[in-house]
Short mmCIF file of C-alpha atoms in Angstrom, two decimals:
data_model
loop_
_atom_site.label_atom_id
_atom_site.label_comp_id
_atom_site.label_asym_id
_atom_site.label_seq_id
_atom_site.Cartn_x
_atom_site.Cartn_y
_atom_site.Cartn_z
CA MET A 1 0.00 0.00 0.00
CA ASN A 2 1.42 3.37 -1.03
CA ILE A 3 0.68 5.86 1.76
CA GLU A 4 1.54 9.46 0.87
CA LEU A 5 2.65 11.78 3.65
CA ASP A 6 1.12 15.24 3.96
CA GLU A 7 3.84 17.67 5.08
CA GLY A 8 4.17 21.40 5.59
CA VAL A 9 4.62 24.34 7.92
CA LEU A 10 2.42 24.19 11.01
CA THR A 11 0.73 27.50 11.76
CA ARG A 12 0.57 28.12 15.49
CA ARG A 13 -2.95 28.58 16.82
CA ILE A 14 -2.60 28.25 20.58
CA THR A 15 0.90 29.26 21.65
CA SER A 16 3.66 31.59 20.56
CA GLY A 17 7.09 30.57 19.33
CA PRO A 18 9.07 29.69 16.21
CA ARG A 19 7.40 28.04 13.25
CA LEU A 20 7.05 24.27 13.43
CA TYR A 21 6.85 21.65 10.71
CA TYR A 22 4.45 18.71 10.51
CA ALA A 23 3.98 15.42 8.71
CA ALA A 24 0.80 13.33 8.62
CA ALA A 25 -0.16 9.91 7.27
CA MET A 26 -3.78 8.85 7.11
CA PRO A 27 -5.28 5.48 6.06
CA ALA A 28 -7.44 5.24 2.96
CA GLU A 29 -10.49 4.42 5.11
CA ALA A 30 -11.69 6.22 8.23
CA ASN A 31 -9.21 6.33 11.11
CA LYS A 32 -9.52 3.71 13.84
CA ALA A 33 -7.39 6.11 15.88
CA VAL A 34 -4.88 8.91 15.41
CA VAL A 35 -1.45 8.98 17.05
CA ALA A 36 0.21 12.33 17.80
CA MET A 37 3.98 11.78 17.67
CA LEU A 38 7.02 13.52 19.19
CA HIS A 39 10.61 12.77 18.10
CA GLY A 40 13.78 12.66 20.17
CA TYR A 41 16.49 15.25 20.77
CA ALA A 42 18.51 16.23 17.67
CA ASP A 43 15.91 14.21 15.76
CA HIS A 44 13.08 15.04 13.33
CA SER A 45 9.84 13.70 11.90
CA ALA A 46 11.17 12.50 8.53
CA ARG A 47 13.05 9.72 10.31
CA TYR A 48 9.69 8.19 11.30
CA SER A 49 7.96 8.19 7.92
CA HIS A 50 8.18 4.38 7.72
CA VAL A 51 6.47 4.09 11.13
CA MET A 52 3.69 6.48 10.09
CA ARG A 53 3.05 4.55 6.87
CA ALA A 54 3.01 1.24 8.76
CA LEU A 55 0.45 2.59 11.23
CA ALA A 56 -1.71 3.77 8.32
CA GLU A 57 -1.67 0.23 6.95
CA HIS A 58 -3.25 -0.80 10.26
CA GLY A 59 -5.95 1.84 9.79
CA ILE A 60 -4.33 4.19 12.31
CA GLY A 61 -3.57 7.76 11.29
CA SER A 62 -0.60 9.70 12.64
CA VAL A 63 0.59 13.29 12.83
CA MET A 64 4.05 14.40 13.89
CA ILE A 65 5.83 17.72 14.34
CA ASP A 66 9.40 18.87 14.27
CA MET A 67 9.69 20.59 17.64
CA ARG A 68 11.36 23.99 17.88
CA GLY A 69 15.05 23.91 17.04
CA HIS A 70 14.73 20.53 15.33
CA GLY A 71 14.42 19.29 11.77
CA ARG A 72 12.67 21.80 9.53
CA ALA A 73 11.22 23.83 12.40
CA HIS A 74 12.64 27.24 13.19
CA GLY A 75 14.57 28.08 16.34
CA THR A 76 18.10 27.67 17.67
CA ARG A 77 19.19 24.05 17.22
CA GLY A 78 18.47 22.04 20.35
CA PHE A 79 17.86 25.06 22.55
CA CYS A 80 15.07 26.10 24.89
CA ASN A 81 14.77 28.82 27.48
CA CYS A 82 12.61 26.50 29.57
CA PHE A 83 11.13 23.01 29.21
CA GLY A 84 7.64 24.50 28.97
CA GLU A 85 8.44 25.69 25.45
CA PHE A 86 8.44 22.08 24.25
CA LEU A 87 5.12 21.57 26.04
CA ASP A 88 3.80 24.52 24.01
CA ASP A 89 4.89 22.68 20.87
CA ALA A 90 3.08 19.58 22.13
CA ARG A 91 -0.10 21.63 22.54
CA GLU A 92 0.12 22.64 18.89
CA LEU A 93 0.48 18.96 18.01
CA GLN A 94 -2.57 18.20 20.14
CA SER A 95 -4.62 20.72 18.15
CA LEU A 96 -3.42 19.23 14.86
CA ALA A 97 -4.27 15.70 16.02
CA LEU A 98 -7.78 16.78 17.01
CA GLU A 99 -8.31 18.23 13.55
CA ARG A 100 -7.06 15.12 11.75
CA ALA A 101 -8.82 12.60 14.01
CA LYS A 102 -12.33 13.67 12.95
CA GLY A 103 -13.76 12.15 16.12
CA ALA A 104 -11.50 9.08 16.30
CA PRO A 105 -9.70 8.32 19.60
CA ARG A 106 -6.33 10.00 19.97
CA PHE A 107 -3.13 8.58 21.44
CA LEU A 108 0.10 10.39 22.33
CA PHE A 109 3.48 8.91 21.34
CA GLY A 110 6.98 10.05 22.20
CA HIS A 111 10.45 8.66 21.51
CA SER A 112 13.43 9.36 23.78
CA PHE A 113 13.37 13.08 24.67
CA GLY A 114 10.00 13.23 22.93
CA GLY A 115 8.90 10.54 25.39
CA LEU A 116 9.75 12.85 28.28
CA VAL A 117 7.83 15.69 26.60
CA ALA A 118 4.88 13.37 25.93
CA ALA A 119 4.80 12.11 29.52
CA MET A 120 4.90 15.63 30.93
CA SER A 121 2.23 16.77 28.48
CA ALA A 122 -0.03 13.85 29.46
CA LEU A 123 0.48 14.63 33.14
CA ASP A 124 -0.39 18.29 32.57
CA ASP A 125 -3.53 17.54 30.55
CA PRO A 126 -4.64 13.92 30.09
CA THR A 127 -8.08 14.74 28.67
CA PRO A 128 -7.24 14.63 24.91
CA TRP A 129 -5.66 11.19 25.02
CA ARG A 130 -6.95 7.61 25.13
CA GLY A 131 -3.46 6.32 25.94
CA LEU A 132 0.27 7.09 26.12
CA VAL A 133 2.86 5.20 24.04
CA LEU A 134 6.56 5.71 24.80
CA SER A 135 9.60 4.42 22.93
CA ALA A 136 12.89 4.41 24.90
CA PRO A 137 11.76 7.47 26.90
CA PHE A 138 14.43 9.77 28.31
CA PHE A 139 13.82 9.50 32.05
CA GLY A 140 17.54 9.17 32.71
CA LEU A 141 20.86 8.55 30.99
CA ALA A 142 22.22 5.03 30.54
CA ILE A 143 25.64 6.28 31.64
CA ASP A 144 26.47 7.99 34.92
CA VAL A 145 27.28 11.70 34.77
CA SER A 146 29.78 12.89 37.35
CA ARG A 147 28.83 15.55 39.88
CA GLY A 148 31.49 17.76 38.35
CA LYS A 149 29.91 17.61 34.93
CA LEU A 150 26.44 18.20 36.36
CA LEU A 151 27.71 21.26 38.23
CA ALA A 152 29.45 22.54 35.10
CA ALA A 153 26.23 22.11 33.13
CA LYS A 154 24.25 24.05 35.74
CA VAL A 155 26.76 26.91 35.69
CA ALA A 156 26.82 26.99 31.88
CA SER A 157 23.01 26.90 31.78
CA ARG A 158 22.86 30.12 33.80
CA ILE A 159 25.77 31.97 32.20
CA VAL A 160 25.95 30.67 28.60
CA PRO A 161 22.73 28.69 28.12
CA LYS A 162 23.33 28.12 24.40
CA PHE A 163 26.72 26.54 25.04
CA GLY A 164 26.86 23.11 23.47
CA LEU A 165 29.09 20.10 23.92
CA PRO A 166 29.40 17.18 21.50
CA SER A 167 26.65 14.69 22.25
CA GLY A 168 28.79 11.77 21.15
CA LEU A 169 25.80 10.12 19.49
CA ALA A 170 26.55 7.98 16.47
CA GLY A 171 24.32 5.81 14.34
CA LYS A 172 26.05 2.62 15.48
CA ASP A 173 24.84 3.32 19.03
CA LEU A 174 21.22 3.72 17.95
CA THR A 175 20.45 0.79 15.66
CA HIS A 176 21.87 -2.46 14.30
CA ASP A 177 20.63 -1.47 10.83
CA VAL A 178 23.84 -0.38 9.07
CA ASP A 179 22.08 1.67 6.38
CA LYS A 180 19.98 3.57 8.91
CA ALA A 181 23.02 4.12 11.12
CA HIS A 182 24.92 5.65 8.19
CA ALA A 183 21.87 7.73 7.23
CA TYR A 184 21.74 9.14 10.77
CA ASP A 185 25.43 10.08 10.72
CA GLY A 186 25.06 11.88 7.38
CA ASP A 187 21.68 13.52 8.02
CA PRO A 188 22.08 17.33 7.73
CA LEU A 189 19.02 17.84 9.96
CA VAL A 190 20.58 15.86 12.83
CA PHE A 191 22.83 18.09 14.95
CA LYS A 192 25.62 16.68 17.09
CA THR A 193 25.68 18.91 20.18
CA ALA A 194 23.67 19.14 23.40
CA LYS A 195 22.89 22.61 24.74
CA ALA A 196 23.49 23.37 28.42
CA ARG A 197 20.05 24.89 29.09
CA TRP A 198 18.28 22.02 27.33
CA PHE A 199 20.19 19.53 29.50
CA THR A 200 19.40 21.18 32.85
CA GLU A 201 15.76 21.77 31.89
CA SER A 202 15.44 18.11 30.90
CA ILE A 203 16.91 16.95 34.21
CA ALA A 204 14.41 19.14 36.08
CA ALA A 205 11.56 17.72 33.95
CA GLN A 206 12.68 14.18 34.75
CA HIS A 207 12.46 14.90 38.47
CA ASP A 208 9.00 16.40 37.96
CA ALA A 209 7.87 13.38 35.95
CA PHE A 210 8.88 10.98 38.73
CA ALA A 211 7.24 13.17 41.38
CA ARG A 212 3.93 13.11 39.49
CA ALA A 213 4.02 9.63 37.94
CA SER A 214 1.38 8.26 40.31
CA ARG A 215 -1.12 10.77 38.84
CA LEU A 216 -0.89 9.18 35.40
CA SER A 217 -4.06 7.13 34.98
CA MET A 218 -4.38 6.55 31.24
CA PRO A 219 -3.31 3.28 29.56
CA LEU A 220 0.47 3.19 29.20
CA TYR A 221 2.64 1.25 26.74
CA ILE A 222 6.44 1.43 26.93
CA THR A 223 8.78 -0.27 24.49
CA LEU A 224 12.57 -0.13 24.61
CA GLY A 225 15.72 -2.08 23.86
CA LYS A 226 17.51 -3.87 26.67
CA ALA A 227 20.85 -2.92 25.08
CA ASP A 228 20.00 0.80 24.97
CA ARG A 229 23.20 2.83 25.37
CA ILE A 230 21.44 6.21 25.61
CA ALA A 231 18.33 6.11 27.82
CA SER A 232 18.36 4.34 31.16
CA MET A 233 16.15 1.25 31.22
CA HIS A 234 16.34 1.32 35.02
CA ALA A 235 14.96 4.87 35.17
CA THR A 236 12.24 3.99 32.67
CA LYS A 237 11.19 0.97 34.73
CA LEU A 238 11.02 3.14 37.83
CA PHE A 239 8.63 5.51 36.03
CA PHE A 240 6.60 2.60 34.67
CA ASP A 241 6.25 1.06 38.12
CA ALA A 242 5.36 4.42 39.70
CA ALA A 243 2.74 5.29 37.07
CA GLY A 244 -0.78 5.18 38.46
CA SER A 245 -2.17 3.57 35.31
CA ARG A 246 -3.98 0.28 35.91
CA ASP A 247 -3.52 -0.68 32.26
CA LYS A 248 0.27 -0.85 31.73
CA THR A 249 2.31 -2.76 29.15
CA TRP A 250 6.09 -3.20 29.41
CA ASP A 251 7.67 -4.30 26.12
CA ALA A 252 11.45 -4.65 26.53
CA ARG A 253 13.25 -6.16 23.54
CA GLU A 254 16.38 -8.26 23.86
CA ARG A 255 19.61 -6.90 22.29
CA LEU A 256 17.95 -3.84 20.71
CA PHE A 257 19.55 -0.40 20.92
CA HIS A 258 17.97 3.01 21.57
CA GLU A 259 16.01 3.49 18.36
CA VAL A 260 13.83 0.40 18.48
CA LEU A 261 11.72 1.76 15.63
CA ASN A 262 14.78 1.94 13.41
CA GLU A 263 16.05 -1.54 14.24
CA PRO A 264 15.73 -4.35 11.65
CA SER A 265 12.77 -5.71 13.66
CA TRP A 266 10.97 -2.35 13.82
CA LYS A 267 7.91 -3.65 11.96
CA ASP A 268 7.22 -6.22 14.70
CA ILE A 269 7.23 -3.42 17.27
CA VAL A 270 4.92 -1.20 15.21
CA ASP A 271 2.56 -4.16 14.77
CA ALA A 272 2.51 -4.68 18.55
CA MET A 273 1.87 -0.98 19.13
CA ALA A 274 -0.93 -0.98 16.56
CA ARG A 275 -2.63 -3.97 18.20
CA TRP A 276 -2.38 -2.25 21.59
CA ILE A 277 -3.83 0.99 20.20
CA ASP A 278 -6.58 -0.80 18.26
CA LYS A 279 -7.75 -2.66 21.35
CA ARG A 280 -8.00 0.53 23.42
CA ALA A 281 -9.50 2.58 20.63
CA SER A 282 -12.47 0.23 20.38
#
């Protein structure tokens, strides 16, 4: 099935900020559900086009934005003044999903940093969503950061908030798919630094997410790779266990890296997600 993506500039209707970019994929028939999707840090929507098309083949529509400072959106690469700016972007996505759903149930999805944004957005306002789907959410780093580096990041965040250090991320650490790993390394829309203010704001958001996890009551699905070198599986399990949701699904995949939806077995994971969404949509 050839599913064409609808893409373009997203006009802000609810919040202020730089221009965003969106992509949408809708099934030929009426939507069983619509998934609003948020990408990771230094990431962008075009890298999920295969996921969006696969969901459409299941009768599930999807809409995704490039958040500020990412992909084809405007804004300083990877920078925010405060975490709430990304939540503003998520509210614009929420409005777009409502428009595209045409009455169908809506689900919120986030990968990595987008998973943190999605979780915080769902905690702030759960009413638009039938369920929350997270892929390798960024509730903590897989590697320990020394106190010295954390202190340095806090100082830089206050004094030179746009200061960036090399992230060290490479395609080989994200997926076993050699072609996709090379595509990541050569992608001009993928930047290779992490900004100081983004880092400290993300750490603060992680603490907030754990403090409020028990308030999350909607159905929750988390998938991740057990060999993830980026996001902490331990931290993610702590959030999963603390979540107040009665309907929770933990889908940890052996040997997979951080980008489970770009691994060679990605289609199996999308199929599992689609079955989970379909069951809760109906």
